[in-house]
Each structure stands twice: as structure tokens, then as C-alpha cells.
Short mmCIF file of N, CA and C and ligand atoms in Angstrom, two decimals:
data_model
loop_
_atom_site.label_atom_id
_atom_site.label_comp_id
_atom_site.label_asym_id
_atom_site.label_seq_id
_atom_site.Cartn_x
_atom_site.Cartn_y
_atom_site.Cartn_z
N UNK A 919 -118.93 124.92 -247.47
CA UNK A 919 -118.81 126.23 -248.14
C UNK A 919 -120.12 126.56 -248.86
N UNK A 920 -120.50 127.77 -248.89
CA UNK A 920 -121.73 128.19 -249.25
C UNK A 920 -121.21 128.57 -251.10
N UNK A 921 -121.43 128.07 -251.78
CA UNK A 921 -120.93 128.23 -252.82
C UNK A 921 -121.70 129.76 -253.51
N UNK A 922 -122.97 129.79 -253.52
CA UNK A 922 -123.97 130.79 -253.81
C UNK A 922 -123.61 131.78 -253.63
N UNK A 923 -123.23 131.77 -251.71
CA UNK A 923 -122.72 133.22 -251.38
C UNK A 923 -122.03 133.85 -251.95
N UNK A 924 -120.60 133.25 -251.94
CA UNK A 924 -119.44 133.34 -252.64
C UNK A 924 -119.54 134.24 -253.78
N UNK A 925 -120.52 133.26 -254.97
CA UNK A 925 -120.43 133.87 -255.96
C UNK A 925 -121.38 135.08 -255.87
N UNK A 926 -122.02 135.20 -255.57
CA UNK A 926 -123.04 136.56 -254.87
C UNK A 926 -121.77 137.83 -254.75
N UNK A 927 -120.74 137.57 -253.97
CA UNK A 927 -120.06 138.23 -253.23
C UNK A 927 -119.01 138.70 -254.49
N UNK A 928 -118.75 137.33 -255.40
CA UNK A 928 -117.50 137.65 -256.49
C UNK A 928 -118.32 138.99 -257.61
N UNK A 929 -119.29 138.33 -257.29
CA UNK A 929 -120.28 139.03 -258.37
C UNK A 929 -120.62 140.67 -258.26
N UNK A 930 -120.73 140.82 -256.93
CA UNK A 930 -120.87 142.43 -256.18
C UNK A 930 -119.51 143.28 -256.59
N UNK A 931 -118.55 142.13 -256.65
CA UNK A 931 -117.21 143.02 -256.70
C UNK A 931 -116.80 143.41 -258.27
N UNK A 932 -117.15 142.66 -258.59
CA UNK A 932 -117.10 142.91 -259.98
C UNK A 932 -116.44 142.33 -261.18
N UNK A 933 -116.36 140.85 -260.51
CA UNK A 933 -116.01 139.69 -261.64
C UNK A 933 -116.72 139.46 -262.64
N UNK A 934 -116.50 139.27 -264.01
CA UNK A 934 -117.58 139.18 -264.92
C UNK A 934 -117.84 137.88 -265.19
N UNK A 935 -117.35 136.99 -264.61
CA UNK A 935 -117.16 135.55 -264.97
C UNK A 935 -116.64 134.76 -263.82
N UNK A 936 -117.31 133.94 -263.33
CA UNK A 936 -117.30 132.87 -261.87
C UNK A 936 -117.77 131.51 -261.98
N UNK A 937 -117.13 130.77 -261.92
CA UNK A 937 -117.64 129.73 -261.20
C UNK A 937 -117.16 128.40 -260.50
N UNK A 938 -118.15 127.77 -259.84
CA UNK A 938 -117.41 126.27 -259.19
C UNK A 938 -115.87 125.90 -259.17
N UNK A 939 -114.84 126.00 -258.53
CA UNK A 939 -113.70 125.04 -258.88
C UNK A 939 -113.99 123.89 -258.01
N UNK A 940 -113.56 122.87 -258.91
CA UNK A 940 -113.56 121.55 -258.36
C UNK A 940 -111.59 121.11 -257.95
N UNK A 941 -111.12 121.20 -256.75
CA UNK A 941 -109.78 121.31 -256.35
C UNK A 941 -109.03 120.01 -257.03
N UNK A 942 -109.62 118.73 -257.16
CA UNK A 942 -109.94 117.61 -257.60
C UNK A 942 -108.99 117.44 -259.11
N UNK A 943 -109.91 118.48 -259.80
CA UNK A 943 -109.00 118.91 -261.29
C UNK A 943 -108.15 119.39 -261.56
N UNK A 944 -107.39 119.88 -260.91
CA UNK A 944 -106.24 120.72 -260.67
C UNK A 944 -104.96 119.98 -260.69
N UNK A 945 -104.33 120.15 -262.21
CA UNK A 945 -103.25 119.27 -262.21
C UNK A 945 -102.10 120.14 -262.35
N UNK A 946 -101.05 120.45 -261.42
CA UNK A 946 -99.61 120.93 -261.34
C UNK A 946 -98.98 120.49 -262.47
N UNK A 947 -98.08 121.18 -263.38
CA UNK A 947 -97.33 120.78 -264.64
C UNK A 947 -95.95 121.67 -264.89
N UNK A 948 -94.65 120.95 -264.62
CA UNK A 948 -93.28 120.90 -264.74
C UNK A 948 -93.80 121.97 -265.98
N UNK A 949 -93.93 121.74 -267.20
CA UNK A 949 -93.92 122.50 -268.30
C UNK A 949 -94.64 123.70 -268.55
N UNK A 950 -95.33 123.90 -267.47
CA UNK A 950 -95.99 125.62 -267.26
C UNK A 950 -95.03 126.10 -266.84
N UNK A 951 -94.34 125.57 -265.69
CA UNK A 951 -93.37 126.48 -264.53
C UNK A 951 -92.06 126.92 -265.70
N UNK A 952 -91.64 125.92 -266.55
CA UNK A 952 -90.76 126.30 -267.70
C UNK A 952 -91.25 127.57 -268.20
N UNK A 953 -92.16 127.79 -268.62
CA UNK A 953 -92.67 128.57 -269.67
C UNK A 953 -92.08 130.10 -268.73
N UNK A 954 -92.51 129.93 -266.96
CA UNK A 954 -91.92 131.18 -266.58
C UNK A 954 -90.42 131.54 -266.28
N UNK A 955 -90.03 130.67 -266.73
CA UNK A 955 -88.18 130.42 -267.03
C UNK A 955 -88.18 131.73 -268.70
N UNK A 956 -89.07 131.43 -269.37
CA UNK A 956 -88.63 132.20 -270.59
C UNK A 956 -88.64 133.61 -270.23
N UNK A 957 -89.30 134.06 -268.79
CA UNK A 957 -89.31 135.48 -268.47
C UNK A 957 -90.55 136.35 -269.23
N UNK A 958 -91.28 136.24 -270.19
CA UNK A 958 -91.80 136.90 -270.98
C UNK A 958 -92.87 137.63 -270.10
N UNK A 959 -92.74 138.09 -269.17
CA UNK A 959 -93.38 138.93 -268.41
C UNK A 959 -92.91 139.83 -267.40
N UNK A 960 -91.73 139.07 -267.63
CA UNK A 960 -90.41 140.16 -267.23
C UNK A 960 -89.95 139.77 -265.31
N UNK A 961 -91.11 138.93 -265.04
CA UNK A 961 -91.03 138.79 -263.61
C UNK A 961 -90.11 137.53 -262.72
N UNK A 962 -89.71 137.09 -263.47
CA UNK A 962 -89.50 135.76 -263.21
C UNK A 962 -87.93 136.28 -262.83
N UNK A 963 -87.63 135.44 -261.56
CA UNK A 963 -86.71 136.05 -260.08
C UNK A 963 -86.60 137.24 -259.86
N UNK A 964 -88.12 137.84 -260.15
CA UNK A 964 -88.35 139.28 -259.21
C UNK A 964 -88.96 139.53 -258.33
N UNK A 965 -89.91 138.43 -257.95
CA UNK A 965 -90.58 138.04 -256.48
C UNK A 965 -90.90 137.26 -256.01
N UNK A 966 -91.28 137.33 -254.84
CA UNK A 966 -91.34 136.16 -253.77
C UNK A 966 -92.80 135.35 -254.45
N UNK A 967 -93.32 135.80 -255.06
CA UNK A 967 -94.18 134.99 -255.13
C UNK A 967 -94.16 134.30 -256.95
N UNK A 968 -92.80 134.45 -257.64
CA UNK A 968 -92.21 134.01 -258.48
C UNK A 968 -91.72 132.89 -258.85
N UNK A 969 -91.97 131.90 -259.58
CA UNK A 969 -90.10 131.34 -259.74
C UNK A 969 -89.02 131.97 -259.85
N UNK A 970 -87.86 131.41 -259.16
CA UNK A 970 -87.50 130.65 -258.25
C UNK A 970 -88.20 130.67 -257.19
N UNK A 971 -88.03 131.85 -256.44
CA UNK A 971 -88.34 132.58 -255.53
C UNK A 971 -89.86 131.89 -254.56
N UNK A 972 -90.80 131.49 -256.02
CA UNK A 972 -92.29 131.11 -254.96
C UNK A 972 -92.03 130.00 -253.93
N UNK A 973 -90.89 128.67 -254.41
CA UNK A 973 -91.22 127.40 -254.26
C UNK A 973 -91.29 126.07 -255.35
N UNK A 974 -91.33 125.57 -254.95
CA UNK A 974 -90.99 124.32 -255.67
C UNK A 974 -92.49 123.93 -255.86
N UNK A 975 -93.01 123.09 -257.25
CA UNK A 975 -94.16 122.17 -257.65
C UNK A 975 -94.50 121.65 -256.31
N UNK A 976 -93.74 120.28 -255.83
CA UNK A 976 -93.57 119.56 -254.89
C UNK A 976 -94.42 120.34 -253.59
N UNK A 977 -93.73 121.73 -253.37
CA UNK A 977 -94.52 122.63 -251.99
C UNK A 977 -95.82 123.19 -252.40
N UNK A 978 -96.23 123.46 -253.49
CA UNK A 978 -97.48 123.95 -254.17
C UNK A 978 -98.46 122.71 -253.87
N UNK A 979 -97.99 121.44 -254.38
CA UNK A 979 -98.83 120.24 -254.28
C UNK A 979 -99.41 120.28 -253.14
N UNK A 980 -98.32 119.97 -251.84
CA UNK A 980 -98.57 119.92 -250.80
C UNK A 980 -99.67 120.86 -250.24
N UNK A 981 -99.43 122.40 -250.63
CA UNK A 981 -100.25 123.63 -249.94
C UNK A 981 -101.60 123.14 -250.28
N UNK A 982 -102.00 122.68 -251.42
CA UNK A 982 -103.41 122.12 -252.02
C UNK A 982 -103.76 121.11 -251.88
N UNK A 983 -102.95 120.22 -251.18
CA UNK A 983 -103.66 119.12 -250.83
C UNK A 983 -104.87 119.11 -249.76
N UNK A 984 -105.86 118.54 -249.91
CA UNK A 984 -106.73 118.85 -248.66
C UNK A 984 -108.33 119.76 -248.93
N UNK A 985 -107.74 120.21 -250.01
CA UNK A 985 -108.57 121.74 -250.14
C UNK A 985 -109.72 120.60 -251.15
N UNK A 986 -111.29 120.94 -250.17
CA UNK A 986 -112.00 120.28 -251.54
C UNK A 986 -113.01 121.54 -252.06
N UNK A 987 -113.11 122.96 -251.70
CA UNK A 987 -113.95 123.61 -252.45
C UNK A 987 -113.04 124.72 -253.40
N UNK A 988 -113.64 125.50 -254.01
CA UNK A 988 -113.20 126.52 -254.73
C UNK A 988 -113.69 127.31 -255.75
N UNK A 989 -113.23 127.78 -255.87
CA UNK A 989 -114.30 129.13 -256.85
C UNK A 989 -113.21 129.78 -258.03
N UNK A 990 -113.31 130.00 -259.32
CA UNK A 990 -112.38 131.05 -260.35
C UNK A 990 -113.48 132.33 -260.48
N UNK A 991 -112.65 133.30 -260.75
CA UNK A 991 -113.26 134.31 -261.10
C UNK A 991 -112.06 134.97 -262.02
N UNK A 992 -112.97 136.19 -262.76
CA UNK A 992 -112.84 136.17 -264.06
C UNK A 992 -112.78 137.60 -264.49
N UNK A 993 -111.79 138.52 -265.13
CA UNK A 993 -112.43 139.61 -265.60
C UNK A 993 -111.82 139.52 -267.25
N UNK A 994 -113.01 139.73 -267.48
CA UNK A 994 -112.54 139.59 -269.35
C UNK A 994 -113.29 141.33 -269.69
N UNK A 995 -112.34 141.83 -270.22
CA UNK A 995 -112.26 143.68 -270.44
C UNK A 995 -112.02 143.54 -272.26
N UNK A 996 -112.34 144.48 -272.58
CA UNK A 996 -112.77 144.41 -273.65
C UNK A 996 -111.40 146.07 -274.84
N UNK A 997 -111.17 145.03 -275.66
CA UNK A 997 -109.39 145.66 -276.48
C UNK A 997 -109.98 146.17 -277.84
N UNK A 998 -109.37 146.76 -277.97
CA UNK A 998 -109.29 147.52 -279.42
C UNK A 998 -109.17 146.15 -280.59
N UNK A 999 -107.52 146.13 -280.27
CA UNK A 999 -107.30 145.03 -281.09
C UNK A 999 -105.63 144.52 -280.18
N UNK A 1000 -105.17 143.45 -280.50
CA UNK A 1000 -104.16 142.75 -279.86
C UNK A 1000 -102.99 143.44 -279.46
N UNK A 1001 -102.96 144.83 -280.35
CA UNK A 1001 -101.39 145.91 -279.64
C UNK A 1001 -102.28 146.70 -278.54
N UNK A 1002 -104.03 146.79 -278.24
CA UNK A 1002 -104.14 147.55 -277.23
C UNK A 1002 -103.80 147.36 -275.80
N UNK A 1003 -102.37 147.47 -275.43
CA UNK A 1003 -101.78 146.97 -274.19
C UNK A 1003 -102.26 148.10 -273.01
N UNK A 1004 -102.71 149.14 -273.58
CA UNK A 1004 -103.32 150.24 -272.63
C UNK A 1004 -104.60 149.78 -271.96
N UNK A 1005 -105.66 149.20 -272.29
CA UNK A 1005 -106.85 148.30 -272.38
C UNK A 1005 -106.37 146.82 -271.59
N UNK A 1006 -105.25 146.53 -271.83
CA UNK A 1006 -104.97 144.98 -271.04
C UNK A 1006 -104.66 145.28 -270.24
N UNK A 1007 -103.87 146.32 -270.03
CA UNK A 1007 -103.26 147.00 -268.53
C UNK A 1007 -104.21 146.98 -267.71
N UNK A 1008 -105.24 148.10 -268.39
CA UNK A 1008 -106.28 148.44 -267.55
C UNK A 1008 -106.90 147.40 -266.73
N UNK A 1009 -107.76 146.15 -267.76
CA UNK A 1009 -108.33 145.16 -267.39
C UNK A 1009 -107.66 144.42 -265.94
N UNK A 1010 -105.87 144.23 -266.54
CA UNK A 1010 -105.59 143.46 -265.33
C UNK A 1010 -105.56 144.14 -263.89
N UNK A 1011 -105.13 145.58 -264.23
CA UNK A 1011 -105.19 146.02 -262.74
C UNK A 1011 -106.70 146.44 -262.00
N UNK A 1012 -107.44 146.28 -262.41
CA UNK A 1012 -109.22 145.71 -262.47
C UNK A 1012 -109.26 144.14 -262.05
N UNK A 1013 -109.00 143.39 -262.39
CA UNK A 1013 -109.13 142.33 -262.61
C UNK A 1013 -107.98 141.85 -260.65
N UNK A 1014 -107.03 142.36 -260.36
CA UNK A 1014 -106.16 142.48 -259.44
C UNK A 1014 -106.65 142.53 -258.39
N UNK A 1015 -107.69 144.32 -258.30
CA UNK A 1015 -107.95 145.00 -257.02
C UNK A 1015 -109.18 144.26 -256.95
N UNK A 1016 -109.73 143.58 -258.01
CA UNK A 1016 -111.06 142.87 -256.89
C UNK A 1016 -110.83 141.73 -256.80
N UNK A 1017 -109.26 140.61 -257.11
CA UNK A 1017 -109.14 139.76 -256.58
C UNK A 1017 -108.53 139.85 -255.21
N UNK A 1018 -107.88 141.22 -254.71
CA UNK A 1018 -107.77 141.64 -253.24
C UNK A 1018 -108.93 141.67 -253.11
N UNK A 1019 -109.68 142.20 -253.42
CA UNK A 1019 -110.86 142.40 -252.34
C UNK A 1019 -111.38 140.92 -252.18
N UNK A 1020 -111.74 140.27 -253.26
CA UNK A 1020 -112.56 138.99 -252.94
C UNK A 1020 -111.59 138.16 -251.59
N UNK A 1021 -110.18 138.56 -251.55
CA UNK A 1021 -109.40 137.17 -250.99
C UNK A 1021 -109.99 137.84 -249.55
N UNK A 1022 -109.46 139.31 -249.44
CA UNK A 1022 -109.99 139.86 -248.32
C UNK A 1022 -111.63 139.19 -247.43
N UNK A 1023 -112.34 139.70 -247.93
CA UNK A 1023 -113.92 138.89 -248.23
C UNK A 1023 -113.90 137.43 -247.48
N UNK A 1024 -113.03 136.47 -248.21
CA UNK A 1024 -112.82 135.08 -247.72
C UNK A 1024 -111.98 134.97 -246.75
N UNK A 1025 -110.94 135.49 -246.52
CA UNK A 1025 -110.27 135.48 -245.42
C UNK A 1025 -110.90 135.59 -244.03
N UNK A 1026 -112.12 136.48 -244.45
CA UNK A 1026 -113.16 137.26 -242.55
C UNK A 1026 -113.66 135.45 -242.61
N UNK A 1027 -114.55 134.93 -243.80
CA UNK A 1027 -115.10 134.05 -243.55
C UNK A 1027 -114.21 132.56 -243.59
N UNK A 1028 -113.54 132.52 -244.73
CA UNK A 1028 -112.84 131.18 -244.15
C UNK A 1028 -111.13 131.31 -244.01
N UNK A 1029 -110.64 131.51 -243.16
CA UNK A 1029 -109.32 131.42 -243.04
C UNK A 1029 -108.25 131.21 -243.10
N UNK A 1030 -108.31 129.89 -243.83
CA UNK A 1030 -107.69 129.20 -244.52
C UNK A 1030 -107.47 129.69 -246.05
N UNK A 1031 -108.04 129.99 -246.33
CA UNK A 1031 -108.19 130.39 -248.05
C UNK A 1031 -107.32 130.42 -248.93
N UNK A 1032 -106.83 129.63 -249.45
CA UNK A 1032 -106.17 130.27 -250.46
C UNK A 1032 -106.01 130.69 -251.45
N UNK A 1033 -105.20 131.83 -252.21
CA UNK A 1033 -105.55 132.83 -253.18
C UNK A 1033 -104.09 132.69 -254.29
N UNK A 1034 -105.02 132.27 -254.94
CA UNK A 1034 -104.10 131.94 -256.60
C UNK A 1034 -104.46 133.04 -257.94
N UNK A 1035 -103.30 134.16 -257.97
CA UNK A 1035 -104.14 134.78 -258.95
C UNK A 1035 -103.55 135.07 -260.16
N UNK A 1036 -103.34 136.02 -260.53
CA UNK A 1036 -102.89 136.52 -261.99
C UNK A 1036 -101.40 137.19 -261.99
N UNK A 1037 -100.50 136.84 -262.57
CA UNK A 1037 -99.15 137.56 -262.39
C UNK A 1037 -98.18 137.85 -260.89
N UNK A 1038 -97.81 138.78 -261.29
CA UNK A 1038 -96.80 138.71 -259.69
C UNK A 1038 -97.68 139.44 -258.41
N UNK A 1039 -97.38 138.76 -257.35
CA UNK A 1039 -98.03 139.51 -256.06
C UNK A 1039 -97.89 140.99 -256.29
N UNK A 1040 -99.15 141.52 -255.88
CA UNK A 1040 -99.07 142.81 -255.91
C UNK A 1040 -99.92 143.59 -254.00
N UNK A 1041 -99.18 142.99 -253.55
CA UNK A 1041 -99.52 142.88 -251.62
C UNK A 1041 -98.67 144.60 -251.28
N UNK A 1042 -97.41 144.36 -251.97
CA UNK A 1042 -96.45 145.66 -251.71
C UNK A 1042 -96.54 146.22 -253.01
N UNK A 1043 -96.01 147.86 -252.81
CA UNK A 1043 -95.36 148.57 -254.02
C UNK A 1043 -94.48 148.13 -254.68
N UNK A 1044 -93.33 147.21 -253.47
CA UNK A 1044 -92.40 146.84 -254.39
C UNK A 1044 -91.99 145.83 -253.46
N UNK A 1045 -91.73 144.67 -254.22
CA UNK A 1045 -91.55 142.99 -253.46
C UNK A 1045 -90.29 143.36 -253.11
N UNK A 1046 -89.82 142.63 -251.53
CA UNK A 1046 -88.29 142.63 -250.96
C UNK A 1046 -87.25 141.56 -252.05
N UNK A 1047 -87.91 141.01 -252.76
CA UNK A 1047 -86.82 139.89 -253.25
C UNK A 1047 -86.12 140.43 -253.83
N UNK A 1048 -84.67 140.20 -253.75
CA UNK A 1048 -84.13 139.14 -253.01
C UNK A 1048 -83.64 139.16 -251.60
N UNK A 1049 -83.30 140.52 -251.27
CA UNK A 1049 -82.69 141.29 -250.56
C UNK A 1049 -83.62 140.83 -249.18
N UNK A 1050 -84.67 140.73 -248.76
CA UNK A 1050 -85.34 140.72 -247.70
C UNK A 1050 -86.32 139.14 -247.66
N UNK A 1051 -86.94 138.73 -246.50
CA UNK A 1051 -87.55 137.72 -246.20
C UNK A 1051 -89.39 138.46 -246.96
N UNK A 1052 -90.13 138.18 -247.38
CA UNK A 1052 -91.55 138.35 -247.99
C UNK A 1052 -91.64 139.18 -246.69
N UNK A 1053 -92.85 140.18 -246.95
CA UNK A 1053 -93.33 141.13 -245.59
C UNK A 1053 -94.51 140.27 -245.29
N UNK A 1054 -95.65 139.58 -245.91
CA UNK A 1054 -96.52 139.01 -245.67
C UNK A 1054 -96.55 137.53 -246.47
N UNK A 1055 -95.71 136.47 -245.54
CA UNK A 1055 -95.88 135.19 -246.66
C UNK A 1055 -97.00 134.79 -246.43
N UNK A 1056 -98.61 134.71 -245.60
CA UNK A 1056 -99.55 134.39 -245.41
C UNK A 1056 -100.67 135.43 -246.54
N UNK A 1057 -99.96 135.99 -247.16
CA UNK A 1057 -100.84 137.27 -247.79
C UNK A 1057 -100.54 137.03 -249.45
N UNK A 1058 -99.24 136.68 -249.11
CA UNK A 1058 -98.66 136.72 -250.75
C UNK A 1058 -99.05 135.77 -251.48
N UNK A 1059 -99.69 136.68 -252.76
CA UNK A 1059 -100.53 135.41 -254.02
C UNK A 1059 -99.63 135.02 -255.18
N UNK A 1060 -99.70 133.91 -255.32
CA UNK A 1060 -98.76 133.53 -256.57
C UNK A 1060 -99.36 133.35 -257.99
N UNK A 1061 -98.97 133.43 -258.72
CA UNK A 1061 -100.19 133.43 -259.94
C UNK A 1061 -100.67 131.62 -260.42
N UNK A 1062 -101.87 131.41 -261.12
CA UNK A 1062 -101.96 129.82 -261.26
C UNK A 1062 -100.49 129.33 -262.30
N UNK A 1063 -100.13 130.07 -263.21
CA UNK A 1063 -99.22 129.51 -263.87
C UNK A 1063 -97.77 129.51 -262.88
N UNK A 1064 -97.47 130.60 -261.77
CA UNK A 1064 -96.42 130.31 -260.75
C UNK A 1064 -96.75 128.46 -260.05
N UNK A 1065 -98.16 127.89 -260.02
CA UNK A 1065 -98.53 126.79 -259.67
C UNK A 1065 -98.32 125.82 -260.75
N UNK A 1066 -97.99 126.14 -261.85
CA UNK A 1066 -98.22 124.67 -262.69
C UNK A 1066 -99.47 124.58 -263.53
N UNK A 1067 -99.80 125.25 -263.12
CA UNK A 1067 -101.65 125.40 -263.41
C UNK A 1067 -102.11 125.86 -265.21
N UNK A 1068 -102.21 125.08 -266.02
CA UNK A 1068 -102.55 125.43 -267.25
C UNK A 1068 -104.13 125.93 -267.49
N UNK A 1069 -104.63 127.52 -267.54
CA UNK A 1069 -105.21 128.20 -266.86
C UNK A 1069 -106.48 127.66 -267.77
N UNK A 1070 -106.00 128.10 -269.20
CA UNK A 1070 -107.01 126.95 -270.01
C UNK A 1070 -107.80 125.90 -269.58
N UNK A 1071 -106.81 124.72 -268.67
CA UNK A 1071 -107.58 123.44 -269.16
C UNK A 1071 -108.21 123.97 -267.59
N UNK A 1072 -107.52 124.57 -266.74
CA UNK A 1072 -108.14 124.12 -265.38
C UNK A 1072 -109.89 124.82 -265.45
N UNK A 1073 -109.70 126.39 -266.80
CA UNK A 1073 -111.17 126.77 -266.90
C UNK A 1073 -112.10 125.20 -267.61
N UNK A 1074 -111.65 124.90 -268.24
CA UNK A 1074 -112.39 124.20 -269.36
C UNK A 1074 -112.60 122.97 -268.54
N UNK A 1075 -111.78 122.22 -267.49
CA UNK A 1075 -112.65 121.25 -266.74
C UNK A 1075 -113.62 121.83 -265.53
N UNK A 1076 -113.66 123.52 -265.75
CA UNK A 1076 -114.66 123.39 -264.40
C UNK A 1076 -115.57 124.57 -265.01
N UNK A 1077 -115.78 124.18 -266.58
CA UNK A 1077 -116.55 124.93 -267.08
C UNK A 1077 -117.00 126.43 -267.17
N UNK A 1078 -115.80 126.78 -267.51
CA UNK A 1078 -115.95 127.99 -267.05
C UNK A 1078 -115.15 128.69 -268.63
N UNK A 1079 -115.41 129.93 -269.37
CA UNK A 1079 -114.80 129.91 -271.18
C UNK A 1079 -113.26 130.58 -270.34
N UNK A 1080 -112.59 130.56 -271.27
CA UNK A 1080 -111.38 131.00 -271.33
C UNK A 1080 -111.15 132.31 -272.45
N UNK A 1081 -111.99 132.06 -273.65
CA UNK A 1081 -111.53 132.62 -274.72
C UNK A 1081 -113.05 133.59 -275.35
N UNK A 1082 -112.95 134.66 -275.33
CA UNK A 1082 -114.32 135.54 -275.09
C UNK A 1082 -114.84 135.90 -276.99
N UNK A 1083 -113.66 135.96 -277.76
CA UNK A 1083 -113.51 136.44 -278.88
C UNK A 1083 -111.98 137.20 -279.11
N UNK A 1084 -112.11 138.04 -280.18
CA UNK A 1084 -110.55 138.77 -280.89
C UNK A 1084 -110.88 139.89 -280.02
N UNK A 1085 -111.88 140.46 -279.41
CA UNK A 1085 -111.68 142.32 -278.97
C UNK A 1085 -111.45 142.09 -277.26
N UNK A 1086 -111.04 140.68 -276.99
CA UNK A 1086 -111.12 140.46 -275.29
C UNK A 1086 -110.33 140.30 -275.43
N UNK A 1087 -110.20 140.15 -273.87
CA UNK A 1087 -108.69 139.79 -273.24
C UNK A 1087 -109.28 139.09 -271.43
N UNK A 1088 -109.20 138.08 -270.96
CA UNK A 1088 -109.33 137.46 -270.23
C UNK A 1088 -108.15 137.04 -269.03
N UNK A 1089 -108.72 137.78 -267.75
CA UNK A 1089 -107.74 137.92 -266.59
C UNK A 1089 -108.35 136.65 -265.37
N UNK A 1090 -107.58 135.60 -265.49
CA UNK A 1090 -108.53 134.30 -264.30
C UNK A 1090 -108.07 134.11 -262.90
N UNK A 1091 -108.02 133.90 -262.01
CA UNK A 1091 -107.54 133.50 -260.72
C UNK A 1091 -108.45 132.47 -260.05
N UNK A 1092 -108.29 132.19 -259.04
CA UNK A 1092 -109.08 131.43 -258.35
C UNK A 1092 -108.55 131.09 -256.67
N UNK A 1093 -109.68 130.50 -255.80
CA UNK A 1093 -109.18 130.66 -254.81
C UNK A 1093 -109.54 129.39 -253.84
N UNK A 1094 -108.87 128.55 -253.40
CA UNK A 1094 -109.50 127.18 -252.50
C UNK A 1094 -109.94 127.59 -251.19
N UNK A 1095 -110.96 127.05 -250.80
CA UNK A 1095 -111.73 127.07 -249.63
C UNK A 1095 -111.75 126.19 -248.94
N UNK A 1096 -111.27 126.37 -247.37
CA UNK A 1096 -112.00 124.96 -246.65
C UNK A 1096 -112.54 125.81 -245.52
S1 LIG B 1826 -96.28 140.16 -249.99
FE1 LIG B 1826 -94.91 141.84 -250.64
S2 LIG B 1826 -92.85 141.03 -250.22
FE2 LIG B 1826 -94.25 139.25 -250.24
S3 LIG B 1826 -94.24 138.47 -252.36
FE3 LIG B 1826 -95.95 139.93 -252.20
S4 LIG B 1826 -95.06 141.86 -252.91
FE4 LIG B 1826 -93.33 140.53 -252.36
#
């Protein structure tokens, strides 16, 4: 994997923050996937790319096994103050359309790719679950915390900040390459 390119490419699109994942560091954790049991995002058994709905730890492990390159990218948008949810909105659906584009991007070049991003798949207007089978399970992104993924430590072992100041707000994903 050309790592340079990559970030060349994350960088054109308009990530403000990229770098290196090492697949290596990436530790799955029972007690993230809880946390989306509390619902506090309102999504949790509303899509396929959800708990229940995504899969089990156990099938996540498996999907990542193998994978030794990877890349996070980053959009950290900038808030009034902590009630500006108009400003976080914004950021994430910013932060969304150029993690489509980047997966897009990797997909021409490596095929395999996979794409771990921020909140619930946003592939459709509106996810079939429960009612229907996924329209694209090769397409559909699950977020790192749908993985187990404590978004914190996984920035902070691959050096990358998490926490910008009080007027940010920080949107992460990331994506494995082989
Ligand atoms: S691809 Fe569409 S149907 Fe599948 S999880 Fe994403 S939004 Fe839902």
C-alpha cells in the first residue's frame, strides 16, 4: 500500500486530520458494544449496520483479521460551544460525504477495503432493517464503536489527537487496506 498516496488523496478530499493505522492495534471491546445498548444516539436496532443488527464481536474479529495496512481520517469542525448541535451536525455530515468519497477512491484501487466509519450507515435514505435483507452488504459501513473499537485509544496508539480543544468537535473513521 502506498501510504503517501492515500493520504495525498484523504487530504484532497478534505480530511483535516490523517494518519497511519497500524491494524495490529486494534483491540475489539465487549464494553464499547454495551455502551450502544444504552441507545444514546438513538440508532441502536435501527440498522443493518447497528447492533444487533451489524453482527457479533466474534464476526468483526474475523472480517479484520488479515488486514495489515490502514489509514484514520479525521474531520474536527469547529462549535460555538457544547449545545452547538447545528455545527456538530454540520461537521458530521462533512465528515460522512468525504468518508464516501475516500472509501469510493479505495475501492477503484484496492478492493478489498474496508470502511469503518462514524455512526449509522448512511449508503441509503433509509436502512431496510428490519423488514428487508441490507441493499448493499459489501457497501455498508459500520461505525468503529459498532466494532468494539475505543476511538480514543485506537487514535492515541496510532498517533493521531482525538481531542482538538472546548470549540471542536472531532468526527474519526478509518479504513483497512490490503
Ligand atoms: S447499505 Fe443501506 S440497507 Fe444496508 S445498512 Fe446501509 S443503509 Fe442499511
Amino acid at each position: 500500500m502506498d501510504y503517501a498516496e492515500l493520504e495525498k488523496a484523504a487530504g484532497k478530499i478534505g480530511f483535516t486530520h490523517i494518519a497511519p493505522l497500524d491494524p495490529s492495534t486494534i483491540v475489539l471491546k465487549e464494553e464499547v458494544r454495551k455502551m450502544c445498548e444504552a441507545n444514546t444516539c438513538g440508532r441502536y436496532n435501527k440498522c443493518w449496520s447497528c447492533p444487533p443488527g451489524c453482527g457479533s464481536l466474534e464476526e468483526f474479529a474475523e472480517q479484520i483479521k488479515g488486514y495489515q495496512h490502514g489509514i484514520l481520517v479525521q474531520t474536527v469542525g469547529e462549535i460555538e460551544d457544547s449545545m452547538d448541535f447545528e455545527a456538530m451536525m454540520d461537521a458530521e455530515a462533512l465528515h460522512k460525504r468525504h468518508f464516501l468519497q475516500m472509501y469510493e477512491f479505495l475501492r477503484g484501487k484496492y478492493p478489498k477495503t474496508l470502511a469503518i466509519g462514524t455512526g449509522s450507515c448512511t449508503q441509503c435514505k433509509e436502512c431496510t432493517y428490519p423488514d428487508a435483507p441490507c441493499r448493499f452488504p459489501d457497501r455498508r459501513v459500520s461505525s468503529m464503536e459498532a466494532y468494539g473499537m475505543l476511538v480514543l485509544e485506537v487514535c492515541k496508539d496510532n498517533h493521531l489527537g482525538y481531542y482538538y480543544g472546548p470549540n471542536t468537535i472531532a468526527y474519526t473513521g478509518c479504513f483497512l487496506v490490503e
